[in-house]
Amino acid sequence: MGKAELVVDAKANLGEGPVWDEKEQCLYWVNITEPSIHRYDPATGADSKVLTDQFVGAAVRRESGGFIAAMKDGIYILNEQGKRLKFLGDPESDLPQNRFNDGKCDRLGRFWAGTMSMNGGKKMGALYRVDPDGAITKVLEDISLSNGLAWSPDWQLFYYIDTPTKEVWAFDYSEEEGRLSNQRVVYSFKEGDGVPDGMTIDAEGMLWVAHWGGYKVSRIDPHQGVVLEEIRVPAKQVTSCTFGGSNLDELYITTARGGLDADELNQYPHAGGVFRVKLAVRGIRSYSFKG
Ligand code: ZN
């Protein structure tokens, strides 16, 4: 089993949403509940942050600067300082107990992000697609806790995690329309492995899934439904991962500190940090929002 090393001792309550920026060669990630957007520069080792005015489930760079952000009360365009420039909409304004969670851009520059109930309500959330013109479309409903998303390297499949199901799903993906069909289960988490949170995909089409409550990231073959490799993380709540580095062969892993008891914090003092491990496989690059 590989082992991840600490790169940012952030002690984040809920570190999430890592995205590698190719242009800047740095990692963006969020601390959802602080709430803040962080930028880690591996060249200097510095991690800087800007604060946002509401929970930020995911923040992705815009091609024209700043961020598109999936927040507590909807989708916003933020400037470099994390301040609101534009409100794109809140498809769940009738559900004040919901907030946005994980999100990611596809290669056409559309932003995908889903929601969750903050009081544990089941199937109260959904997954949405935000087009560059700002239009927000619901693509999946009856979601409890929207999390990891990834597209296959040939853009024919979409993988998705609704955490409480403990399953990783695949869909046929029609790229031009941005639609999903033919939902099926490609992997189910085993007892004692925690639950699936964020994920990414490598150039061989294998998924890298973060184990919330499971101290690890697994490399899963979605075609065979088997685990190929595991990366041990010295933190219980492993939230998400993405490939970065100049060769896209370093896996960056975010974690959370919230909800751990004193014993767990003693044993894993770097919980809430950002970790990194060098791998033998390369990842798929990240994309920015085109709107
Ligand atoms: Zn997550």
Tab-separated table of N, CA and C in Angstrom, residues 2-72:
chain	number	residue	atom	x	y	z
A	2	GLY	N	0.613	2.165	-0.927
A	2	GLY	CA	1.345	3.433	-0.952
A	2	GLY	C	0.934	4.305	0.218
A	3	LYS	N	1.756	5.315	0.474
A	3	LYS	CA	1.470	6.180	1.614
A	3	LYS	C	1.572	7.635	1.176
A	4	ALA	N	0.568	8.435	1.569
A	4	ALA	CA	0.560	9.845	1.193
A	4	ALA	C	1.301	10.673	2.230
A	5	GLU	N	2.007	11.702	1.740
A	5	GLU	CA	2.752	12.601	2.624
A	5	GLU	C	2.043	13.936	2.760
A	6	LEU	N	2.163	14.509	3.931
A	6	LEU	CA	1.552	15.812	4.195
A	6	LEU	C	2.260	16.912	3.399
A	7	VAL	N	1.489	17.753	2.701
A	7	VAL	CA	2.103	18.922	2.057
A	7	VAL	C	1.576	20.238	2.629
A	8	VAL	N	0.329	20.261	3.114
A	8	VAL	CA	-0.187	21.462	3.788
A	8	VAL	C	-0.801	21.035	5.118
A	9	ASP	N	-0.228	21.508	6.202
A	9	ASP	CA	-0.769	21.188	7.531
A	9	ASP	C	-1.884	22.196	7.841
A	10	ALA	N	-2.965	22.105	7.078
A	10	ALA	CA	-3.999	23.143	7.105
A	10	ALA	C	-4.948	22.998	8.291
A	11	LYS	N	-5.048	21.806	8.842
A	11	LYS	CA	-6.010	21.531	9.913
A	11	LYS	C	-7.417	22.022	9.530
A	12	ALA	N	-7.795	21.748	8.289
A	12	ALA	CA	-9.090	22.215	7.776
A	12	ALA	C	-10.235	21.402	8.385
A	13	ASN	N	-11.285	22.101	8.745
A	13	ASN	CA	-12.467	21.433	9.276
A	13	ASN	C	-13.069	20.511	8.216
A	14	LEU	N	-13.128	21.019	6.967
A	14	LEU	CA	-13.681	20.217	5.877
A	14	LEU	C	-12.983	20.580	4.572
A	15	GLY	N	-11.732	20.111	4.430
A	15	GLY	CA	-10.983	20.304	3.188
A	15	GLY	C	-11.623	19.461	2.098
A	16	GLU	N	-11.723	20.021	0.891
A	16	GLU	CA	-12.459	19.348	-0.203
A	16	GLU	C	-12.060	19.935	-1.547
A	17	GLY	N	-12.620	19.333	-2.603
A	17	GLY	CA	-12.622	19.922	-3.927
A	17	GLY	C	-11.281	20.293	-4.523
A	18	PRO	N	-10.239	19.434	-4.450
A	18	PRO	CA	-8.960	19.808	-5.041
A	18	PRO	C	-9.041	19.858	-6.571
A	19	VAL	N	-8.478	20.899	-7.153
A	19	VAL	CA	-8.412	21.058	-8.615
A	19	VAL	C	-7.021	21.544	-8.968
A	20	TRP	N	-6.361	20.874	-9.889
A	20	TRP	CA	-5.036	21.293	-10.333
A	20	TRP	C	-5.179	22.293	-11.464
A	21	ASP	N	-4.511	23.432	-11.330
A	21	ASP	CA	-4.531	24.441	-12.380
A	21	ASP	C	-3.275	24.294	-13.220
A	22	GLU	N	-3.475	23.900	-14.484
A	22	GLU	CA	-2.341	23.641	-15.383
A	22	GLU	C	-1.528	24.895	-15.654
A	23	LYS	N	-2.243	26.005	-15.896
A	23	LYS	CA	-1.568	27.255	-16.243
A	23	LYS	C	-0.668	27.721	-15.109
A	24	GLU	N	-1.243	27.707	-13.900
A	24	GLU	CA	-0.512	28.236	-12.738
A	24	GLU	C	0.345	27.179	-12.051
A	25	GLN	N	0.154	25.908	-12.449
A	25	GLN	CA	0.876	24.802	-11.798
A	25	GLN	C	0.706	24.872	-10.273
A	26	CYS	N	-0.542	25.003	-9.878
A	26	CYS	CA	-0.808	25.021	-8.441
A	26	CYS	C	-2.149	24.346	-8.174
A	27	LEU	N	-2.408	24.066	-6.913
A	27	LEU	CA	-3.608	23.349	-6.510
A	27	LEU	C	-4.589	24.301	-5.830
A	28	TYR	N	-5.817	24.324	-6.328
A	28	TYR	CA	-6.888	25.025	-5.624
A	28	TYR	C	-7.700	24.006	-4.846
A	29	TRP	N	-8.161	24.362	-3.667
A	29	TRP	CA	-9.031	23.489	-2.883
A	29	TRP	C	-9.857	24.364	-1.953
A	30	VAL	N	-10.907	23.792	-1.381
A	30	VAL	CA	-11.772	24.589	-0.501
A	30	VAL	C	-11.803	23.991	0.906
A	31	ASN	N	-12.055	24.862	1.867
A	31	ASN	CA	-12.412	24.431	3.211
A	31	ASN	C	-13.870	24.873	3.364
A	32	ILE	N	-14.774	23.935	3.101
A	32	ILE	CA	-16.194	24.256	2.889
A	32	ILE	C	-16.782	25.108	4.006
A	33	THR	N	-16.451	24.751	5.249
A	33	THR	CA	-17.137	25.389	6.368
A	33	THR	C	-16.392	26.586	6.948
A	34	GLU	N	-15.143	26.846	6.484
A	34	GLU	CA	-14.420	27.990	7.077
A	34	GLU	C	-15.117	29.311	6.807
A	35	PRO	N	-15.692	29.626	5.671
A	35	PRO	CA	-15.479	28.986	4.380
A	35	PRO	C	-14.380	29.719	3.610
A	36	SER	N	-13.615	28.964	2.810
A	36	SER	CA	-12.482	29.585	2.134
A	36	SER	C	-12.059	28.788	0.904
A	37	ILE	N	-11.398	29.492	-0.016
A	37	ILE	CA	-10.785	28.880	-1.197
A	37	ILE	C	-9.268	29.012	-1.027
A	38	HIS	N	-8.586	27.883	-1.117
A	38	HIS	CA	-7.133	27.868	-0.909
A	38	HIS	C	-6.395	27.672	-2.226
A	39	ARG	N	-5.162	28.165	-2.251
A	39	ARG	CA	-4.268	27.966	-3.391
A	39	ARG	C	-2.930	27.505	-2.842
A	40	TYR	N	-2.554	26.279	-3.217
A	40	TYR	CA	-1.274	25.729	-2.773
A	40	TYR	C	-0.301	25.737	-3.949
A	41	ASP	N	0.853	26.361	-3.730
A	41	ASP	CA	1.864	26.446	-4.776
A	41	ASP	C	3.018	25.509	-4.405
A	42	PRO	N	3.141	24.367	-5.094
A	42	PRO	CA	4.188	23.418	-4.714
A	42	PRO	C	5.601	23.952	-4.928
A	43	ALA	N	5.752	24.952	-5.799
A	43	ALA	CA	7.086	25.511	-6.046
A	43	ALA	C	7.618	26.216	-4.802
A	44	THR	N	6.726	26.836	-4.052
A	44	THR	CA	7.162	27.578	-2.855
A	44	THR	C	6.731	26.880	-1.567
A	45	GLY	N	5.774	25.972	-1.678
A	45	GLY	CA	5.244	25.316	-0.484
A	45	GLY	C	4.223	26.168	0.246
A	46	ALA	N	3.890	27.334	-0.321
A	46	ALA	CA	2.966	28.244	0.368
A	46	ALA	C	1.517	27.904	0.046
A	47	ASP	N	0.673	27.983	1.050
A	47	ASP	CA	-0.771	27.821	0.889
A	47	ASP	C	-1.431	29.131	1.310
A	48	SER	N	-2.119	29.767	0.352
A	48	SER	CA	-2.796	31.026	0.675
A	48	SER	C	-4.289	30.808	0.541
A	49	LYS	N	-5.088	31.711	1.095
A	49	LYS	CA	-6.540	31.517	1.009
A	49	LYS	C	-7.262	32.837	0.919
A	50	VAL	N	-8.468	32.783	0.337
A	50	VAL	CA	-9.395	33.910	0.399
A	50	VAL	C	-10.668	33.389	1.069
A	51	LEU	N	-11.300	34.232	1.855
A	51	LEU	CA	-12.528	33.827	2.546
A	51	LEU	C	-13.736	34.128	1.677
A	52	THR	N	-14.752	33.289	1.791
A	52	THR	CA	-16.016	33.534	1.101
A	52	THR	C	-17.088	33.809	2.155
A	53	ASP	N	-18.242	34.342	1.709
A	53	ASP	CA	-19.233	34.765	2.702
A	53	ASP	C	-20.301	33.707	2.982
A	54	GLN	N	-20.190	32.545	2.344
A	54	GLN	CA	-21.064	31.433	2.702
A	54	GLN	C	-20.364	30.133	2.346
A	55	PHE	N	-20.880	29.024	2.870
A	55	PHE	CA	-20.251	27.728	2.624
A	55	PHE	C	-19.950	27.562	1.135
A	56	VAL	N	-18.747	27.080	0.850
A	56	VAL	CA	-18.352	26.887	-0.548
A	56	VAL	C	-18.029	25.403	-0.764
A	57	GLY	N	-18.931	24.705	-1.460
A	57	GLY	CA	-18.798	23.266	-1.676
A	57	GLY	C	-17.760	22.922	-2.714
A	58	ALA	N	-17.594	23.817	-3.673
A	58	ALA	CA	-16.607	23.625	-4.733
A	58	ALA	C	-16.347	24.977	-5.382
A	59	ALA	N	-15.104	25.179	-5.800
A	59	ALA	CA	-14.745	26.397	-6.531
A	59	ALA	C	-13.778	26.001	-7.635
A	60	VAL	N	-14.100	26.408	-8.863
A	60	VAL	CA	-13.265	26.061	-10.008
A	60	VAL	C	-12.904	27.355	-10.724
A	61	ARG	N	-11.691	27.428	-11.241
A	61	ARG	CA	-11.237	28.632	-11.937
A	61	ARG	C	-12.069	28.893	-13.177
A	62	ARG	N	-12.280	30.197	-13.455
A	62	ARG	CA	-12.878	30.598	-14.729
A	62	ARG	C	-11.736	30.903	-15.685
A	63	GLU	N	-11.982	30.670	-16.957
A	63	GLU	CA	-10.937	30.981	-17.934
A	63	GLU	C	-10.595	32.458	-17.901
A	64	SER	N	-11.603	33.300	-17.608
A	64	SER	CA	-11.376	34.744	-17.602
A	64	SER	C	-10.985	35.276	-16.223
A	65	GLY	N	-10.639	34.387	-15.287
A	65	GLY	CA	-10.200	34.819	-13.964
A	65	GLY	C	-11.274	34.644	-12.914
A	66	GLY	N	-10.855	34.534	-11.666
A	66	GLY	CA	-11.804	34.310	-10.582
A	66	GLY	C	-12.314	32.872	-10.603
A	67	PHE	N	-13.481	32.678	-10.027
A	67	PHE	CA	-13.994	31.325	-9.810
A	67	PHE	C	-15.477	31.222	-10.147
A	68	ILE	N	-15.904	30.011	-10.499
A	68	ILE	CA	-17.318	29.679	-10.378
A	68	ILE	C	-17.402	28.848	-9.103
A	69	ALA	N	-18.397	29.149	-8.269
A	69	ALA	CA	-18.463	28.509	-6.962
A	69	ALA	C	-19.857	27.963	-6.688
A	70	ALA	N	-19.876	26.746	-6.144
A	70	ALA	CA	-21.115	26.102	-5.706
A	70	ALA	C	-21.214	26.349	-4.205
A	71	MET	N	-22.161	27.186	-3.814
A	71	MET	CA	-22.178	27.662	-2.432
A	71	MET	C	-23.432	27.228	-1.691
A	72	LYS	N	-23.568	27.742	-0.484
A	72	LYS	CA	-24.733	27.389	0.325
A	72	LYS	C	-26.037	27.750	-0.404
